[in-house]
Tab-separated table of C-alpha atoms in Angstrom:
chain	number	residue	atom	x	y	z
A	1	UNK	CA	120.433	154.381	147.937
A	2	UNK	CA	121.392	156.858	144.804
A	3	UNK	CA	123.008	159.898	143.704
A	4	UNK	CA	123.099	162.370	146.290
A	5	UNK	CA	122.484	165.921	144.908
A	6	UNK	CA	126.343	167.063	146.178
A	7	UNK	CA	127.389	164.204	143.485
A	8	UNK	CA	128.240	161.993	146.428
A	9	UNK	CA	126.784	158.500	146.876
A	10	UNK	CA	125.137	157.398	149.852
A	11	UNK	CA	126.041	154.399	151.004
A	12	UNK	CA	124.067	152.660	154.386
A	13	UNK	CA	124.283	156.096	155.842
A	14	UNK	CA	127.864	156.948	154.672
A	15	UNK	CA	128.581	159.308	151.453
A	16	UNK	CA	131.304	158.455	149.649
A	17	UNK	CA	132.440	161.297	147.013
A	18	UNK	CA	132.343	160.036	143.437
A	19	UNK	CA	135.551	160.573	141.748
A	20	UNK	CA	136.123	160.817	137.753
A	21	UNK	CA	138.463	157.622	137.982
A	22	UNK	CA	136.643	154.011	137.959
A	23	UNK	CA	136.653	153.683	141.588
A	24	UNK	CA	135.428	154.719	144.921
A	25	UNK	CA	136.320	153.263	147.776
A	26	UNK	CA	136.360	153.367	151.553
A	27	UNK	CA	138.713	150.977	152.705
A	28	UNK	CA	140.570	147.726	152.665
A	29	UNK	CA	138.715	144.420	152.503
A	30	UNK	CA	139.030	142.421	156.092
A	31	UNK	CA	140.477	139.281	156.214
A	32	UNK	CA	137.788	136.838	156.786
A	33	UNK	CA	133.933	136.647	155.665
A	34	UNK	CA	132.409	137.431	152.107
A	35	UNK	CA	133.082	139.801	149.279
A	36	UNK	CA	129.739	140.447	147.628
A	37	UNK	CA	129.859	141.749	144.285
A	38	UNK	CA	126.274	143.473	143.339
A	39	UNK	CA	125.077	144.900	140.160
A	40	UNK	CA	122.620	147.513	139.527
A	41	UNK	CA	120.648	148.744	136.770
A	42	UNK	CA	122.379	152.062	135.147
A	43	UNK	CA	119.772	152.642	132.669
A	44	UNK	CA	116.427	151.018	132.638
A	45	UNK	CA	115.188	152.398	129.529
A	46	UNK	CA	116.969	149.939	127.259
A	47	UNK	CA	116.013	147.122	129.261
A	48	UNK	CA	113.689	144.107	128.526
A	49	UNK	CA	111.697	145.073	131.604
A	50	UNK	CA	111.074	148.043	133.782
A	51	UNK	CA	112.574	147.672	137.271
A	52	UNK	CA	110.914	150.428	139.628
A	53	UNK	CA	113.954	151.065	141.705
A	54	UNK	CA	116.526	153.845	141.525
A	55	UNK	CA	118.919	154.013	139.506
A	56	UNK	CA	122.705	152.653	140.032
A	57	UNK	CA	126.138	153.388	138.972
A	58	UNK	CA	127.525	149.646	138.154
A	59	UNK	CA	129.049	147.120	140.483
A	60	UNK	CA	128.618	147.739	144.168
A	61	UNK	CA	131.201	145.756	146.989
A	62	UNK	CA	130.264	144.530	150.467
A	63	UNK	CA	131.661	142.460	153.479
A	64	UNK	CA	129.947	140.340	155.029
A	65	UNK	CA	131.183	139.303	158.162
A	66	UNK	CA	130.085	135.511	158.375
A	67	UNK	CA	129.496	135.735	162.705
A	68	UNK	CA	126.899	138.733	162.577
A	69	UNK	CA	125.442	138.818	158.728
A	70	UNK	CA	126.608	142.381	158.839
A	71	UNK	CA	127.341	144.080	155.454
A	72	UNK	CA	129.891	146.938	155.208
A	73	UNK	CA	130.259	148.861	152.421
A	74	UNK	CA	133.702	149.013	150.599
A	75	UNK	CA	133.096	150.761	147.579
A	76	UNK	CA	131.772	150.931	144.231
A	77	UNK	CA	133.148	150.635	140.233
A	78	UNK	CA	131.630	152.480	137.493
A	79	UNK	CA	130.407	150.075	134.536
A	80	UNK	CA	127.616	150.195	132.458
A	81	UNK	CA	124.984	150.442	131.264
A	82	UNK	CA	123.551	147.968	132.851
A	83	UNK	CA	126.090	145.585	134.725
A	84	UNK	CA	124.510	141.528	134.954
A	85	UNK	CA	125.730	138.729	135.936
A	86	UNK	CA	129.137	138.264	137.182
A	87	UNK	CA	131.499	135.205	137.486
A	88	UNK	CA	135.083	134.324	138.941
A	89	UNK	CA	137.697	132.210	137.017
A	90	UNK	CA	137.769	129.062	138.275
A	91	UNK	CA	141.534	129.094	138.789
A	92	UNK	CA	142.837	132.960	138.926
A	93	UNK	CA	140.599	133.990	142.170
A	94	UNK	CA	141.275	137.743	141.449
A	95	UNK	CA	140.035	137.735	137.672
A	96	UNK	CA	136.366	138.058	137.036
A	97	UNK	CA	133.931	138.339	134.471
A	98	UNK	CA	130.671	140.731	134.237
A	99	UNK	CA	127.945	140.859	131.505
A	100	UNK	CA	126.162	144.233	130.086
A	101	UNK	CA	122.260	143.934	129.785
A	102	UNK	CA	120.839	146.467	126.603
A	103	UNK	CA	118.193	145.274	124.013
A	104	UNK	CA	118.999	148.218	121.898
A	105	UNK	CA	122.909	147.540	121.111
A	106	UNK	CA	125.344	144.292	121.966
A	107	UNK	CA	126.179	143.175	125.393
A	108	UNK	CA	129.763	143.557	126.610
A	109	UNK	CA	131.423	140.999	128.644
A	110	UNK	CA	134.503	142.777	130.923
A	111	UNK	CA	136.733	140.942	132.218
A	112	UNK	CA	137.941	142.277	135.509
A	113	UNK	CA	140.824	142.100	138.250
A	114	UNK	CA	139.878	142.219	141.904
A	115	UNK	CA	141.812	144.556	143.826
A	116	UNK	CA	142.715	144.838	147.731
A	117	UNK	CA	140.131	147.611	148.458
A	118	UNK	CA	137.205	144.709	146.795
A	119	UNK	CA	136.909	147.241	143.716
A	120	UNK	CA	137.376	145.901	140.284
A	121	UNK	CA	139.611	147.279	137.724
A	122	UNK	CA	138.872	146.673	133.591
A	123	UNK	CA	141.476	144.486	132.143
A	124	UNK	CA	139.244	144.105	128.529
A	125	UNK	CA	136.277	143.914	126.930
A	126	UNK	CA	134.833	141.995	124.160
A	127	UNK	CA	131.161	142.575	122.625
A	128	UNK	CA	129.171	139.291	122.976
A	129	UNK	CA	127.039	139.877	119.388
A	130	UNK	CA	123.655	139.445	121.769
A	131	UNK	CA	121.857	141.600	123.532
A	132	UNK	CA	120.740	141.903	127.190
A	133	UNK	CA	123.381	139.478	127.764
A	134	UNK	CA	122.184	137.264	131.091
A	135	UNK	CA	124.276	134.689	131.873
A	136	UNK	CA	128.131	133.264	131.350
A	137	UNK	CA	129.760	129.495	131.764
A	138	UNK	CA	133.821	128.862	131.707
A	139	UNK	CA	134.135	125.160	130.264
A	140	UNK	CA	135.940	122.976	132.874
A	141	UNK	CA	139.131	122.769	130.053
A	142	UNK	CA	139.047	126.718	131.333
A	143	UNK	CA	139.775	127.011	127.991
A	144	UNK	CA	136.136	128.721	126.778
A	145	UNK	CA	134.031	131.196	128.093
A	146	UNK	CA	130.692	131.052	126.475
A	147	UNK	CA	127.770	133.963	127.107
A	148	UNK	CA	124.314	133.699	126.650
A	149	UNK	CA	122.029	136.906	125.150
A	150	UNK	CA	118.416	136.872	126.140
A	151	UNK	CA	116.869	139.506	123.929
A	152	UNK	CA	118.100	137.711	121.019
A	153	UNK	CA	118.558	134.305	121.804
A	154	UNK	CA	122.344	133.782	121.118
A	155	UNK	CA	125.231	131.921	122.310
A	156	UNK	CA	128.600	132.900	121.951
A	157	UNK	CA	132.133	131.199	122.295
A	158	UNK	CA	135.407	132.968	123.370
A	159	UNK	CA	138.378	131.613	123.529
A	160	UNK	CA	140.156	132.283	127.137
A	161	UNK	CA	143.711	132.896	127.495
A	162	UNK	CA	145.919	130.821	130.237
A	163	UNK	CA	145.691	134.602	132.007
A	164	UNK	CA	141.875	135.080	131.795
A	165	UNK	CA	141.722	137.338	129.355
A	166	UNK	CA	138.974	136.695	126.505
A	167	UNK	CA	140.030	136.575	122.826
A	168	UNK	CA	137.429	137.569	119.941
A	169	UNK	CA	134.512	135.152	119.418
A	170	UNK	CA	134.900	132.051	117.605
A	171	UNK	CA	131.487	131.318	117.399
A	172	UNK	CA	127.822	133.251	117.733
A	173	UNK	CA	124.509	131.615	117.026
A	174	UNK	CA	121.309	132.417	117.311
A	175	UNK	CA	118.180	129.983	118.099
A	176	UNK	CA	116.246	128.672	115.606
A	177	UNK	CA	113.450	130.973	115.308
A	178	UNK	CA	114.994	134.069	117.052
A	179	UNK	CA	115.471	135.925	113.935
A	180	UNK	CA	112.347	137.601	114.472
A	181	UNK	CA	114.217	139.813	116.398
A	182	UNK	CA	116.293	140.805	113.826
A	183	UNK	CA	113.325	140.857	111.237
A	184	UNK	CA	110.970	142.437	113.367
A	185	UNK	CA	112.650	144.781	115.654
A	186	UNK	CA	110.124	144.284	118.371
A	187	UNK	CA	109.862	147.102	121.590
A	188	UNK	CA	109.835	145.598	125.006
A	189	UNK	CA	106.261	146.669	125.360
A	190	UNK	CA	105.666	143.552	122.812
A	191	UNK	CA	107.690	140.899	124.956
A	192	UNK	CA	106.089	142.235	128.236
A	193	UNK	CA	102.440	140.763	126.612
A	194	UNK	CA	104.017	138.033	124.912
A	195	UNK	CA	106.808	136.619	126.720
A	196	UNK	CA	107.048	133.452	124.330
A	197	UNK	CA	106.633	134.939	120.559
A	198	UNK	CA	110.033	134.141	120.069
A	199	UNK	CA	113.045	132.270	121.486
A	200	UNK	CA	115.028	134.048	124.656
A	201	UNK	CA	117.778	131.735	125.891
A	202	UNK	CA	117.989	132.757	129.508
A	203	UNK	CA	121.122	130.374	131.111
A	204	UNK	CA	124.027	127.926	130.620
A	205	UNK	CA	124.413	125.200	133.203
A	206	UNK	CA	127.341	122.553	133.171
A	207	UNK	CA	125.966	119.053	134.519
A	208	UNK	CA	128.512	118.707	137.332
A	209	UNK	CA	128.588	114.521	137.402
A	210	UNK	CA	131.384	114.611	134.131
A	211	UNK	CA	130.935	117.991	133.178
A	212	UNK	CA	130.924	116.940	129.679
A	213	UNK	CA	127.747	118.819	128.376
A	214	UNK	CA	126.040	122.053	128.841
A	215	UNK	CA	122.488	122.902	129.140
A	216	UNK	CA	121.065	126.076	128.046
A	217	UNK	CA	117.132	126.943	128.973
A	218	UNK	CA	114.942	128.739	126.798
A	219	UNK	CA	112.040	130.616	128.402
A	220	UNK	CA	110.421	131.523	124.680
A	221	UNK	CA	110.671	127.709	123.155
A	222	UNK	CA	109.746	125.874	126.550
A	223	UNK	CA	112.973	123.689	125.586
A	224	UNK	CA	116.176	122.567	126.843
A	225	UNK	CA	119.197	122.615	124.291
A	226	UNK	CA	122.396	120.374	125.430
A	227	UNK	CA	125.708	121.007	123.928
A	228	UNK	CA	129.145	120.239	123.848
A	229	UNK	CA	132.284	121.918	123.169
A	230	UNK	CA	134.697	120.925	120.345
A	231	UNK	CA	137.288	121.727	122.351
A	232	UNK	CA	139.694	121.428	119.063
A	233	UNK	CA	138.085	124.230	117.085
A	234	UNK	CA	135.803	125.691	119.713
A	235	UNK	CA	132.421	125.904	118.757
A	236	UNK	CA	129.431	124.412	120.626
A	237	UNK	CA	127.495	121.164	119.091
A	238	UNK	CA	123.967	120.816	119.606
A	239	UNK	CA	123.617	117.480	120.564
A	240	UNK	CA	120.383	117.099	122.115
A	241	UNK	CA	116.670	118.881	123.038
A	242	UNK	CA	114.965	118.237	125.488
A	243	UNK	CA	110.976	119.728	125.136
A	244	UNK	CA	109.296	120.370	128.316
A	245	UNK	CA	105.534	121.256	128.962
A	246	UNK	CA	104.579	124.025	127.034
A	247	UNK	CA	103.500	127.572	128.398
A	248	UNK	CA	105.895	127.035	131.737
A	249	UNK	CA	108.611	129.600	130.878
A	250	UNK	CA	111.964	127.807	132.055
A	251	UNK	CA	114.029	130.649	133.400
A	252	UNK	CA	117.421	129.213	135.328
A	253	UNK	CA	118.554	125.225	135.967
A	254	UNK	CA	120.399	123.920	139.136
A	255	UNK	CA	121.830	120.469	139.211
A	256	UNK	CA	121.802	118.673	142.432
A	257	UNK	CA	125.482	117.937	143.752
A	258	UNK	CA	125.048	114.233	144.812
A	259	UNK	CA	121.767	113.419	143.438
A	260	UNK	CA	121.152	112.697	139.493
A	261	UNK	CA	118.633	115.669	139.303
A	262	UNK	CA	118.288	118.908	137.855
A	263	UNK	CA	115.648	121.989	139.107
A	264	UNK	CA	114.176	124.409	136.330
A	265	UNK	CA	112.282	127.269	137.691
A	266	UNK	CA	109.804	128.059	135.683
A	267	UNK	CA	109.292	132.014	135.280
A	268	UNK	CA	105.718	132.044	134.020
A	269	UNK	CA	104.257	129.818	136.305
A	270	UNK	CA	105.555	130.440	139.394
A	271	UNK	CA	106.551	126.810	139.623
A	272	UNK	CA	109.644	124.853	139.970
A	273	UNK	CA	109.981	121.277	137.902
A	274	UNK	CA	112.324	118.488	139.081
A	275	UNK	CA	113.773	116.320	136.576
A	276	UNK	CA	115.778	112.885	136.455
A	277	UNK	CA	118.761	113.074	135.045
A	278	UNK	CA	119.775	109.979	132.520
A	279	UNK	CA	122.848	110.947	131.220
A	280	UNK	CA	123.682	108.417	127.623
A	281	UNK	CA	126.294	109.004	125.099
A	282	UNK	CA	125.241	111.158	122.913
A	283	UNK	CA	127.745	110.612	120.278
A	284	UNK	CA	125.148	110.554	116.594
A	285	UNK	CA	125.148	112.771	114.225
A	286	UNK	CA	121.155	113.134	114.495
A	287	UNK	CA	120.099	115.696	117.635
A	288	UNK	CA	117.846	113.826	119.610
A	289	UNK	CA	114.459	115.276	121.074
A	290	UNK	CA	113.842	114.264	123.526
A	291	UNK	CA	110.106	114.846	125.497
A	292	UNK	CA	110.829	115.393	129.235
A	293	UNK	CA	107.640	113.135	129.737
A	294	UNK	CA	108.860	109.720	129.090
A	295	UNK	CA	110.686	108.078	131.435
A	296	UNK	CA	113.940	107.415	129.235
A	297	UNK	CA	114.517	110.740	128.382
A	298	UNK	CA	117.867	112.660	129.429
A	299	UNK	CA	115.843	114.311	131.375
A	300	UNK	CA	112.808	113.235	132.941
A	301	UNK	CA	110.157	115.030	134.994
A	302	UNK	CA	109.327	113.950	137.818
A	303	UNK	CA	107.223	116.669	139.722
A	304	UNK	CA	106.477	119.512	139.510
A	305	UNK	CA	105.564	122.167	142.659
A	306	UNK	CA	104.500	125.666	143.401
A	307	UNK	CA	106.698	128.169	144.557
A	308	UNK	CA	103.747	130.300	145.571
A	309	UNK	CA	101.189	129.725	148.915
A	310	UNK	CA	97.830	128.069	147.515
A	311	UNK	CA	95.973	131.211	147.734
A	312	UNK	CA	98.366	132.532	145.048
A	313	UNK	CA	98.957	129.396	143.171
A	314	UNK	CA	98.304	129.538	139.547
A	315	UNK	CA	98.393	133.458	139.312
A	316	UNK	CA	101.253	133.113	136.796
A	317	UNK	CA	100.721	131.234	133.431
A	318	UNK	CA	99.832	131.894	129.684
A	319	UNK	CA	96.285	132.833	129.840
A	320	UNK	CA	94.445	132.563	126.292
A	321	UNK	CA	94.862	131.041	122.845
A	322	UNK	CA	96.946	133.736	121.165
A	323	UNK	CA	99.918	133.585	123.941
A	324	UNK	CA	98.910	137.105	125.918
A	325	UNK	CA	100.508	136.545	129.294
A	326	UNK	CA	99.717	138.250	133.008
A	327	UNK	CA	100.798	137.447	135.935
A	328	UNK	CA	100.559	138.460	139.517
A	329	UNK	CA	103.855	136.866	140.493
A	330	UNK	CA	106.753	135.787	138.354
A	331	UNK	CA	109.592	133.601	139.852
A	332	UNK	CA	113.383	134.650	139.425
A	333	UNK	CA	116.421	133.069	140.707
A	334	UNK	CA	116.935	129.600	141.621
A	335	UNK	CA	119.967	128.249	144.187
A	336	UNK	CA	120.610	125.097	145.781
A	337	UNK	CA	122.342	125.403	148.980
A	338	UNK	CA	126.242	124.304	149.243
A	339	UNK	CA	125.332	121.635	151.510
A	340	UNK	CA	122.221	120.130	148.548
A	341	UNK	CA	119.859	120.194	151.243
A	342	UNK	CA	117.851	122.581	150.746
A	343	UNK	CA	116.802	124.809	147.696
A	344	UNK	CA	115.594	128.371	147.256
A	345	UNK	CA	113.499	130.209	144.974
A	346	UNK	CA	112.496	133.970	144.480
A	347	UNK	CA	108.821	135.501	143.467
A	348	UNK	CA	108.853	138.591	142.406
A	349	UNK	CA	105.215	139.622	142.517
A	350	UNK	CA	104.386	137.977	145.949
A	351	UNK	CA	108.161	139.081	147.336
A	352	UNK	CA	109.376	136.325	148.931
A	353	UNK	CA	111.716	133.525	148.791
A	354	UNK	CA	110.179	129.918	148.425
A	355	UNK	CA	112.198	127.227	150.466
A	356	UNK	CA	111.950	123.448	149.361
A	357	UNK	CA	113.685	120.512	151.383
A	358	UNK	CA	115.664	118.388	148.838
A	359	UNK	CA	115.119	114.334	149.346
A	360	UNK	CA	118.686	113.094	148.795
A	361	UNK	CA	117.155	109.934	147.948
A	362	UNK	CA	115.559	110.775	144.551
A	363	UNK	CA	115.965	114.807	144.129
A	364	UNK	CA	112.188	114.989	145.226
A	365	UNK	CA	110.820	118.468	146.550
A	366	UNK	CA	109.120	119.653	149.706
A	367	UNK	CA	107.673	123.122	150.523
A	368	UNK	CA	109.160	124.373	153.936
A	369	UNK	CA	108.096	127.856	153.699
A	370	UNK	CA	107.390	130.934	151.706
A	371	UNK	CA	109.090	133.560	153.331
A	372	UNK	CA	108.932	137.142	152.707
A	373	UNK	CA	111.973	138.530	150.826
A	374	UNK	CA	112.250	141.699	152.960
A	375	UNK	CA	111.170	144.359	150.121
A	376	UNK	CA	109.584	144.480	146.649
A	377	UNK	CA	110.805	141.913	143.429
A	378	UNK	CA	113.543	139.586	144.868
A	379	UNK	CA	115.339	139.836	141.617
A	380	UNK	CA	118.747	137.889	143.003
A	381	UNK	CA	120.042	136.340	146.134
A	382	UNK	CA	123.151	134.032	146.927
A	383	UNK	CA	125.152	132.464	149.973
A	384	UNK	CA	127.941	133.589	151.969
A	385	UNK	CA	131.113	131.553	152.066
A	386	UNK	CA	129.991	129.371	155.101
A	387	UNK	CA	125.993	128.648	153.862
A	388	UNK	CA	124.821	130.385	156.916
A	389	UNK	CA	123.862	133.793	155.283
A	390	UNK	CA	121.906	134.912	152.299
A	391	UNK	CA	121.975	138.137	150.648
A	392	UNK	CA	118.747	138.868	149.025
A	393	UNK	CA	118.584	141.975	146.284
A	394	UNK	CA	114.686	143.429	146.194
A	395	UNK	CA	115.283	145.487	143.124
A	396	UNK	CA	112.219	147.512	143.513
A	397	UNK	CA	112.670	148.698	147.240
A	398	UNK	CA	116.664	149.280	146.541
A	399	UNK	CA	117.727	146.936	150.075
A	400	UNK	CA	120.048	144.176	150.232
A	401	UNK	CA	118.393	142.177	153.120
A	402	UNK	CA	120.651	139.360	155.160
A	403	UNK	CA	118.757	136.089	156.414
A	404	UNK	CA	120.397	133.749	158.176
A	405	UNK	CA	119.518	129.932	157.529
A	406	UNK	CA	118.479	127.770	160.233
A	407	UNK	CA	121.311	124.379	159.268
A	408	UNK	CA	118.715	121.608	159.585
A	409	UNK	CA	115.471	122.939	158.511
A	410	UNK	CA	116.713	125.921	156.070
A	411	UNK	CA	114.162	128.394	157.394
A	412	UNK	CA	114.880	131.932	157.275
A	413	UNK	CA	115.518	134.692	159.791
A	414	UNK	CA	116.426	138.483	158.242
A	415	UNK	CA	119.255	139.996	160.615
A	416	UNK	CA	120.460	142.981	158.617
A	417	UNK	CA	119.556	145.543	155.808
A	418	UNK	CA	121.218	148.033	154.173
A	419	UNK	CA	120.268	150.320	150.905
A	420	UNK	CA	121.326	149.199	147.171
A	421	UNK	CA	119.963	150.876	144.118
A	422	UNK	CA	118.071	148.209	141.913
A	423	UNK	CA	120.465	145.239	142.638
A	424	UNK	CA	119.538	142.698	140.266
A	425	UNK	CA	122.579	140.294	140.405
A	426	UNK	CA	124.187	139.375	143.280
A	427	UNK	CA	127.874	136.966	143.607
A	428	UNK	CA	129.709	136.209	146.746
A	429	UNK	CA	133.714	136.120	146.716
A	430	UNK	CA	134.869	134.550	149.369
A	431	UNK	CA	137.927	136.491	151.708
């Protein structure tokens, strides 16, 4: 899927004419099923990586009707460069949030209004002071909206009005160390050999058991950073670390719903690492650091597993002394199905989608299969409303491919496939 050369777009067979105005669209959203909301890449020279896919126009809608897995295009809404990750308000279902990803210049976050047709229309936006900015948690007050910036490693707080709307920033920080960035002024061809020579925060998880702290992963410092929110002058305080096993990468962290356990997929490695979860006040005026080794620690490994077959295993680590890194397969997204049964992982590199059975007992992880993703470099995937679907986004091959997921075992079954340019973000509303 691209830019036809009559200036339409082609859409699953379809050309839709691309106006001057934000929006093109081809219909009104049916009652029932899934919204999906999909970024592409705009403009992949100013990105931390190189996807090999064509190139998009911003944020692409779909339905998906939840009896077939079929996806029908309803239009698509120019933003750029570079449209990420995108999240609904918890409370106003028709107000969204979407990140810009650029190392050369600040992201953007825009917050957006969902309209009948599935398009979005810009209400704001507010620069984040980080760039390639990844990922975005609303506090449960739904007072805060705090991004996170990969490129540069920083966090920042915005205040949220009782509409949605963002305010300006009331706090940006950067990880210790991360200034080399800003001293430096290193290309992307750097960070592709040496993914850890400096600090790249990469997501912001709320632990859903009291939702009283947030942790944020950082692939560069092999650490976890907790935090919570002075909710009186709001600003984020550090109030813990927790250091896992260097050279793993941590990329994105999933909580289990039921079970005290968290899941860190580890980019570098190819390798997913299940952790206890000991939640303690954490009330001092000292940050604890904790190592993820010991048993006491707020969190506490407990395994860790391959999301790659054996014959691949390994393929992705830090291979010598001075922190050069190659890999033949790097792993991306990490979900845990609505019903905490199962979880999934992509690998880009191998191109497929790494299912684990979840032992509600003690969080424990079991390979069911590895199962091919459909196309090249799974960047994305996520659920439907009902947990029977899965949209997976191979940014490489430019196809949104539809599994459906067998209830009691997880496995996976592709029943549909349409054409997306470079999707690397992909979020279900549901209709």
């Amino acid at each position: 899927m691209g830019a036809g050369g009559d200036g339409g777009l082609i859409i699953n067979n379809s050309i839709i004419v691309a106006q001057e105005a934000a929006q093109v669209s081809v219909g009104e959203v049916p009652e029932d099923g899934t919204v999906f909301l999909v970024s592409t890449y705009t403009d992949t020279s100013v990105l931390a990586h190189a996807p090999k896919g064509e190139v998009g126009e911003g944020i692409y809608s779909l339905h998906l009707d939840s009896k077939t897995g079929q996806l029908t295009p309803l239009g698509m809404t120019f933003l750029g460069p570079n449209p990420a990750f995108v999240i609904r308000h918890p409370t106003i279902p028709n107000i969204l949030y979407a990140t810009t990803e650029c190392i050369k210049s600040d992201g953007e976050i825009y917050t957006l209004e969902m309209q009948h047709d599935g398009n979005l229309k810009t209400i704001s936006q507010q620069s984040t002071k980080g760039k390639s900015t990844c990922y975005v948690n609303i506090h449960p007050s739904e007072d805060y909206l705090v991004s996170v910036s990969y490129w540069d490693a920083k966090l920042s707080t915005f205040p949220l009005s009782k509409e949605g709307v963002l305010g300006d920033p009331s706090q940006v920080f950067m990880q210790p160390k991360a200034e080399y960035v800003e001293l430096n002024q290193p290309t992307r061809e750097e960070h592709w050999t040496y993914r850890q020579r400096w600090p790249h925060s990469h997501c912001a998880v709320t632990e859903p058991y009291t939702g009283e702290y947030m942790f944020v992963t950082d692939l560069g410092l092999d650490k976890i950073f907790v935090y919570q929110m002075d909710q009186a002058n709001g600003v984020l305080v550090c109030k813990a670390e927790v250091l896992l096993e260097k050279g793993k990468g941590p990329r994105h962290l999933v909580f289990h719903p039921t079970v005290m356990a968290a899941y860190v997929v580890n980019e570098l490695e190819s390798t997913v690492s299940v952790f206890r979860y000991n939640p303690r006040p954490l009330s001092g005026n000292e940050i604890p650091e904790d190592d993820s080794a010991e048993p006491t620690a707020l969190l506490s490994h407990v395994h860790t597993i391959s999301c790659l077959p054996l014959d691949w295993a390994g393929t992705g680590a830090v291979i010598d002394g001075t922190g050069m890194w190659k890999a033949a397969s790097h792993a991306s997204e990490i979900r845990m199905h609505p019903k905490g049964r199962h979880l999934y992982v992509g690998n880009r590199g191998h191109d497929s989608v790494a299912v684990f059975e979840t032992n509600l007992e003690d969080g424990t992880l079991s390979v069911v299969e590895i199962h091919p993703s459909g196309g090249r470099c799974p960047r994305n995937f996520n659920f439907d409303r009902t947990g029977r679907f899965m949209v997976v986004g191979n940014q490489d091959t430019n196809t949104l491919n539809v599994f459906e997921l067998d209830d009691t075992t997880g496995i996976m079954k592709e029943v549909h496939t349409v054409a997306m340019p470079s999707p690397n973000f992909i979020y279900p509303v549901p209709v």
